[in-house]
Amino acid sequence: MASKKSNGGRKAIAPSVISALTIAPAIIKAIEELMDKFPDMPTKVAVPQLYDSNLRLKLDDAVMALTSAGLKPIPSELKLEEADPKYKNCFDSQVIWSSLKHKQKTQVGTTVIVKYVTQEVIAASQKMFEEQERQKAEDKRLKTEKRAQQIEQAQKIFSDAASSAKDGVRKILPHRKGKDYQDTESNK
């Protein structure tokens, strides 16, 4: 009896499989016709430009651009630990990075991570820049002082050497000068 039921089940499946196989070409044809009717529907899109040295977008504008291109933006706030002097001139919510680059082709619906700076990060970046500039100025001042000391030491050495040479010449010249004077007197 059990074998009758399994055979009966196979017999019931067979017509369904046959009808699916006869319908499949019709479904494929309908899908192809739909695709022909909507040729403008892209499967791949280019990532819009979100940041550049000349282009500075706010997060809201970047999200809108990505969404209108058919992509899914995920905003990601730059952490305070990632502060860097290069962000000192940014504005609040400025986009600075994205996981996909400008003009890169990707599937519609792809997720794009968008990094942006906050006012806290900008303030920390400005402090870092000011500290670097202060340190540079201090290093320059110390270098200038050291150079002035070196010049002063060199001048002292030169002055001492010149003074020693002058004293040596004075010891030699008075004897000759007197001798030359006496020789000229006796010649007269």
PDB file of C-alpha atoms in Angstrom:
ATOM      1  CA  MET A   1       0.000   0.000   0.000  1.00  0.00           C
ATOM      2  CA  ALA A   2       2.795   2.334   0.768  1.00  0.00           C
ATOM      3  CA  SER A   3       4.210   1.868  -2.685  1.00  0.00           C
ATOM      4  CA  LYS A   4       0.861   2.792  -4.218  1.00  0.00           C
ATOM      5  CA  LYS A   5       0.846   6.093  -2.384  1.00  0.00           C
ATOM      6  CA  SER A   6       4.366   6.977  -3.515  1.00  0.00           C
ATOM      7  CA  ASN A   7       3.516   6.094  -7.103  1.00  0.00           C
ATOM      8  CA  GLY A   8       0.366   8.114  -6.823  1.00  0.00           C
ATOM      9  CA  GLY A   9       2.421  11.056  -5.529  1.00  0.00           C
ATOM     10  CA  ARG A  10       4.787  10.811  -8.492  1.00  0.00           C
ATOM     11  CA  LYS A  11       1.892  10.770 -10.871  1.00  0.00           C
ATOM     12  CA  ALA A  12       0.524  13.945  -9.275  1.00  0.00           C
ATOM     13  CA  ILE A  13       3.867  15.769  -9.564  1.00  0.00           C
ATOM     14  CA  ALA A  14       4.469  14.890 -13.179  1.00  0.00           C
ATOM     15  CA  PRO A  15       1.683  17.073 -14.614  1.00  0.00           C
ATOM     16  CA  SER A  16       2.900  20.035 -12.494  1.00  0.00           C
ATOM     17  CA  VAL A  17       6.456  19.653 -13.772  1.00  0.00           C
ATOM     18  CA  ILE A  18       5.255  19.361 -17.364  1.00  0.00           C
ATOM     19  CA  SER A  19       3.075  22.454 -17.069  1.00  0.00           C
ATOM     20  CA  ALA A  20       5.963  24.419 -15.443  1.00  0.00           C
ATOM     21  CA  LEU A  21       8.275  23.443 -18.289  1.00  0.00           C
ATOM     22  CA  THR A  22       5.729  24.570 -20.865  1.00  0.00           C
ATOM     23  CA  ILE A  23       5.136  27.862 -19.033  1.00  0.00           C
ATOM     24  CA  ALA A  24       8.862  28.661 -18.363  1.00  0.00           C
ATOM     25  CA  PRO A  25       9.618  29.803 -21.943  1.00  0.00           C
ATOM     26  CA  ALA A  26       6.589  32.106 -21.797  1.00  0.00           C
ATOM     27  CA  ILE A  27       7.786  33.615 -18.497  1.00  0.00           C
ATOM     28  CA  ILE A  28      11.309  34.120 -19.835  1.00  0.00           C
ATOM     29  CA  LYS A  29       9.886  35.795 -22.946  1.00  0.00           C
ATOM     30  CA  ALA A  30       7.728  38.124 -20.778  1.00  0.00           C
ATOM     31  CA  ILE A  31      10.754  39.121 -18.673  1.00  0.00           C
ATOM     32  CA  GLU A  32      12.810  39.863 -21.785  1.00  0.00           C
ATOM     33  CA  GLU A  33       9.968  42.013 -23.162  1.00  0.00           C
ATOM     34  CA  LEU A  34       9.808  43.950 -19.898  1.00  0.00           C
ATOM     35  CA  MET A  35      13.562  44.539 -20.002  1.00  0.00           C
ATOM     36  CA  ASP A  36      13.238  45.795 -23.580  1.00  0.00           C
ATOM     37  CA  LYS A  37      10.514  48.222 -22.495  1.00  0.00           C
ATOM     38  CA  PHE A  38      12.757  49.678 -19.742  1.00  0.00           C
ATOM     39  CA  PRO A  39      16.235  49.843 -21.302  1.00  0.00           C
ATOM     40  CA  ASP A  40      17.134  52.932 -19.249  1.00  0.00           C
ATOM     41  CA  MET A  41      17.030  50.985 -16.022  1.00  0.00           C
ATOM     42  CA  PRO A  42      20.733  50.589 -15.284  1.00  0.00           C
ATOM     43  CA  THR A  43      22.171  47.592 -13.534  1.00  0.00           C
ATOM     44  CA  LYS A  44      25.403  49.447 -12.808  1.00  0.00           C
ATOM     45  CA  VAL A  45      25.870  53.093 -11.874  1.00  0.00           C
ATOM     46  CA  ALA A  46      28.840  55.390 -11.431  1.00  0.00           C
ATOM     47  CA  VAL A  47      29.525  56.695  -7.937  1.00  0.00           C
ATOM     48  CA  PRO A  48      28.953  60.469  -7.844  1.00  0.00           C
ATOM     49  CA  GLN A  49      31.714  62.808  -6.726  1.00  0.00           C
ATOM     50  CA  LEU A  50      31.425  63.333  -2.972  1.00  0.00           C
ATOM     51  CA  TYR A  51      34.689  65.031  -2.022  1.00  0.00           C
ATOM     52  CA  ASP A  52      37.738  66.582  -3.617  1.00  0.00           C
ATOM     53  CA  SER A  53      40.116  69.439  -2.927  1.00  0.00           C
ATOM     54  CA  ASN A  54      37.791  71.666  -4.974  1.00  0.00           C
ATOM     55  CA  LEU A  55      34.482  70.015  -4.042  1.00  0.00           C
ATOM     56  CA  ARG A  56      33.408  70.068  -0.417  1.00  0.00           C
ATOM     57  CA  LEU A  57      29.997  68.485   0.207  1.00  0.00           C
ATOM     58  CA  LYS A  58      27.996  68.331   3.412  1.00  0.00           C
ATOM     59  CA  LEU A  59      26.861  64.904   4.523  1.00  0.00           C
ATOM     60  CA  ASP A  60      23.216  65.631   3.597  1.00  0.00           C
ATOM     61  CA  ASP A  61      24.176  66.544   0.022  1.00  0.00           C
ATOM     62  CA  ALA A  62      26.346  63.423  -0.335  1.00  0.00           C
ATOM     63  CA  VAL A  63      23.546  61.187   0.956  1.00  0.00           C
ATOM     64  CA  MET A  64      21.128  62.781  -1.520  1.00  0.00           C
ATOM     65  CA  ALA A  65      23.575  62.324  -4.429  1.00  0.00           C
ATOM     66  CA  LEU A  66      24.176  58.659  -3.592  1.00  0.00           C
ATOM     67  CA  THR A  67      20.484  57.945  -3.091  1.00  0.00           C
ATOM     68  CA  SER A  68      19.543  59.565  -6.396  1.00  0.00           C
ATOM     69  CA  ALA A  69      22.218  57.420  -8.101  1.00  0.00           C
ATOM     70  CA  GLY A  70      20.536  54.313  -6.699  1.00  0.00           C
ATOM     71  CA  LEU A  71      23.120  53.597  -4.003  1.00  0.00           C
ATOM     72  CA  LYS A  72      22.658  53.120  -0.256  1.00  0.00           C
ATOM     73  CA  PRO A  73      24.727  55.560   1.810  1.00  0.00           C
ATOM     74  CA  ILE A  74      25.842  54.719   5.333  1.00  0.00           C
ATOM     75  CA  PRO A  75      27.146  57.799   7.186  1.00  0.00           C
ATOM     76  CA  SER A  76      30.177  57.219   9.415  1.00  0.00           C
ATOM     77  CA  GLU A  77      31.406  59.892  11.803  1.00  0.00           C
ATOM     78  CA  LEU A  78      35.178  60.391  11.982  1.00  0.00           C
ATOM     79  CA  LYS A  79      36.344  59.461  15.485  1.00  0.00           C
ATOM     80  CA  LEU A  80      38.049  62.010  17.690  1.00  0.00           C
ATOM     81  CA  GLU A  81      41.146  59.787  17.760  1.00  0.00           C
ATOM     82  CA  GLU A  82      41.380  60.219  13.983  1.00  0.00           C
ATOM     83  CA  ALA A  83      41.795  63.999  14.254  1.00  0.00           C
ATOM     84  CA  ASP A  84      44.581  65.283  12.021  1.00  0.00           C
ATOM     85  CA  PRO A  85      45.852  68.753  11.106  1.00  0.00           C
ATOM     86  CA  LYS A  86      44.662  68.158   7.532  1.00  0.00           C
ATOM     87  CA  TYR A  87      41.067  68.521   8.803  1.00  0.00           C
ATOM     88  CA  LYS A  88      41.664  71.960  10.385  1.00  0.00           C
ATOM     89  CA  ASN A  89      39.956  73.839   7.536  1.00  0.00           C
ATOM     90  CA  CYS A  90      36.953  71.516   7.175  1.00  0.00           C
ATOM     91  CA  PHE A  91      33.410  72.486   8.123  1.00  0.00           C
ATOM     92  CA  ASP A  92      30.973  70.533  10.288  1.00  0.00           C
ATOM     93  CA  SER A  93      29.590  67.417   8.501  1.00  0.00           C
ATOM     94  CA  GLN A  94      31.992  67.751   5.555  1.00  0.00           C
ATOM     95  CA  VAL A  95      32.469  64.494   3.630  1.00  0.00           C
ATOM     96  CA  ILE A  96      36.129  63.471   3.577  1.00  0.00           C
ATOM     97  CA  TRP A  97      36.071  59.834   2.381  1.00  0.00           C
ATOM     98  CA  SER A  98      33.862  57.158   0.848  1.00  0.00           C
ATOM     99  CA  SER A  99      34.255  53.400   0.469  1.00  0.00           C
ATOM    100  CA  LEU A 100      33.740  53.678  -3.297  1.00  0.00           C
ATOM    101  CA  LYS A 101      35.635  56.246  -5.329  1.00  0.00           C
ATOM    102  CA  HIS A 102      34.277  58.797  -7.784  1.00  0.00           C
ATOM    103  CA  LYS A 103      33.221  57.355 -11.190  1.00  0.00           C
ATOM    104  CA  GLN A 104      33.659  53.783  -9.939  1.00  0.00           C
ATOM    105  CA  LYS A 105      30.990  51.522 -11.500  1.00  0.00           C
ATOM    106  CA  THR A 106      28.952  49.424  -9.093  1.00  0.00           C
ATOM    107  CA  GLN A 107      25.642  47.586  -8.886  1.00  0.00           C
ATOM    108  CA  VAL A 108      22.500  49.567  -8.139  1.00  0.00           C
ATOM    109  CA  GLY A 109      21.706  49.261  -4.444  1.00  0.00           C
ATOM    110  CA  THR A 110      25.322  48.891  -3.350  1.00  0.00           C
ATOM    111  CA  THR A 111      26.120  50.216   0.113  1.00  0.00           C
ATOM    112  CA  VAL A 112      28.577  53.134   0.261  1.00  0.00           C
ATOM    113  CA  ILE A 113      30.180  54.164   3.534  1.00  0.00           C
ATOM    114  CA  VAL A 114      30.578  57.948   3.771  1.00  0.00           C
ATOM    115  CA  LYS A 115      32.975  59.405   6.372  1.00  0.00           C
ATOM    116  CA  TYR A 116      32.457  62.958   7.574  1.00  0.00           C
ATOM    117  CA  VAL A 117      34.040  65.251  10.179  1.00  0.00           C
ATOM    118  CA  THR A 118      32.321  66.709  13.209  1.00  0.00           C
ATOM    119  CA  GLN A 119      33.010  70.031  14.911  1.00  0.00           C
ATOM    120  CA  GLU A 120      34.813  68.192  17.741  1.00  0.00           C
ATOM    121  CA  VAL A 121      37.243  66.597  15.284  1.00  0.00           C
ATOM    122  CA  ILE A 122      37.783  69.930  13.527  1.00  0.00           C
ATOM    123  CA  ALA A 123      38.564  71.650  16.858  1.00  0.00           C
ATOM    124  CA  ALA A 124      40.987  68.875  17.843  1.00  0.00           C
ATOM    125  CA  SER A 125      42.606  69.077  14.402  1.00  0.00           C
ATOM    126  CA  GLN A 126      43.044  72.839  14.749  1.00  0.00           C
ATOM    127  CA  LYS A 127      44.667  72.369  18.176  1.00  0.00           C
ATOM    128  CA  MET A 128      47.034  69.780  16.715  1.00  0.00           C
ATOM    129  CA  PHE A 129      47.953  72.151  13.888  1.00  0.00           C
ATOM    130  CA  GLU A 130      48.552  75.046  16.289  1.00  0.00           C
ATOM    131  CA  GLU A 131      50.736  72.816  18.490  1.00  0.00           C
ATOM    132  CA  GLN A 132      52.753  71.710  15.456  1.00  0.00           C
ATOM    133  CA  GLU A 133      53.211  75.317  14.375  1.00  0.00           C
ATOM    134  CA  ARG A 134      54.231  76.336  17.901  1.00  0.00           C
ATOM    135  CA  GLN A 135      56.733  73.466  17.993  1.00  0.00           C
ATOM    136  CA  LYS A 136      58.135  74.474  14.600  1.00  0.00           C
ATOM    137  CA  ALA A 137      58.543  78.072  15.803  1.00  0.00           C
ATOM    138  CA  GLU A 138      60.243  76.870  18.995  1.00  0.00           C
ATOM    139  CA  ASP A 139      62.578  74.607  17.009  1.00  0.00           C
ATOM    140  CA  LYS A 140      63.409  77.491  14.680  1.00  0.00           C
ATOM    141  CA  ARG A 141      64.084  79.812  17.646  1.00  0.00           C
ATOM    142  CA  LEU A 142      66.379  77.232  19.266  1.00  0.00           C
ATOM    143  CA  LYS A 143      68.192  76.665  15.986  1.00  0.00           C
ATOM    144  CA  THR A 144      68.661  80.434  15.544  1.00  0.00           C
ATOM    145  CA  GLU A 145      69.991  80.769  19.111  1.00  0.00           C
ATOM    146  CA  LYS A 146      72.380  77.866  18.592  1.00  0.00           C
ATOM    147  CA  ARG A 147      73.613  79.375  15.344  1.00  0.00           C
ATOM    148  CA  ALA A 148      74.123  82.760  17.046  1.00  0.00           C
ATOM    149  CA  GLN A 149      76.157  81.050  19.786  1.00  0.00           C
ATOM    150  CA  GLN A 150      78.253  79.258  17.172  1.00  0.00           C
ATOM    151  CA  ILE A 151      78.907  82.537  15.362  1.00  0.00           C
ATOM    152  CA  GLU A 152      79.789  84.241  18.662  1.00  0.00           C
ATOM    153  CA  GLN A 153      82.218  81.427  19.536  1.00  0.00           C
ATOM    154  CA  ALA A 154      83.791  81.585  16.081  1.00  0.00           C
ATOM    155  CA  GLN A 155      84.198  85.363  16.382  1.00  0.00           C
ATOM    156  CA  LYS A 156      85.802  84.959  19.824  1.00  0.00           C
ATOM    157  CA  ILE A 157      88.200  82.327  18.482  1.00  0.00           C
ATOM    158  CA  PHE A 158      89.039  84.532  15.515  1.00  0.00           C
ATOM    159  CA  SER A 159      89.471  87.568  17.769  1.00  0.00           C
ATOM    160  CA  ASP A 160      91.740  85.622  20.156  1.00  0.00           C
ATOM    161  CA  ALA A 161      93.787  84.314  17.250  1.00  0.00           C
ATOM    162  CA  ALA A 162      94.080  87.806  15.769  1.00  0.00           C
ATOM    163  CA  SER A 163      95.093  89.225  19.162  1.00  0.00           C
ATOM    164  CA  SER A 164      97.720  86.514  19.632  1.00  0.00           C
ATOM    165  CA  ALA A 165      99.069  87.140  16.141  1.00  0.00           C
ATOM    166  CA  LYS A 166      99.155  90.880  16.786  1.00  0.00           C
ATOM    167  CA  ASP A 167     101.058  90.376  20.049  1.00  0.00           C
ATOM    168  CA  GLY A 168     103.515  88.091  18.270  1.00  0.00           C
ATOM    169  CA  VAL A 169     104.061  90.635  15.541  1.00  0.00           C
ATOM    170  CA  ARG A 170     104.607  93.399  18.115  1.00  0.00           C
ATOM    171  CA  LYS A 171     107.295  91.352  19.824  1.00  0.00           C
ATOM    172  CA  ILE A 172     109.112  90.850  16.537  1.00  0.00           C
ATOM    173  CA  LEU A 173     108.635  94.266  14.948  1.00  0.00           C
ATOM    174  CA  PRO A 174     109.905  96.592  17.697  1.00  0.00           C
ATOM    175  CA  HIS A 175     113.312  94.902  17.618  1.00  0.00           C
ATOM    176  CA  ARG A 176     113.595  95.272  13.906  1.00  0.00           C
ATOM    177  CA  LYS A 177     112.163  98.729  13.884  1.00  0.00           C
ATOM    178  CA  GLY A 178     114.740  99.890  16.409  1.00  0.00           C
ATOM    179  CA  LYS A 179     117.514  98.061  14.571  1.00  0.00           C
ATOM    180  CA  ASP A 180     116.435  99.521  11.254  1.00  0.00           C
ATOM    181  CA  TYR A 181     116.302 102.941  12.861  1.00  0.00           C
ATOM    182  CA  GLN A 182     119.791 102.585  14.261  1.00  0.00           C
ATOM    183  CA  ASP A 183     121.134 101.363  10.901  1.00  0.00           C
ATOM    184  CA  THR A 184     119.697 104.351   9.150  1.00  0.00           C
ATOM    185  CA  GLU A 185     121.163 106.750  11.746  1.00  0.00           C
ATOM    186  CA  SER A 186     124.643 105.331  11.452  1.00  0.00           C
ATOM    187  CA  ASN A 187     124.485 105.605   7.656  1.00  0.00           C
ATOM    188  CA  LYS A 188     123.998 109.329   7.873  1.00  0.00           C
TER     189      LYS A 188
END
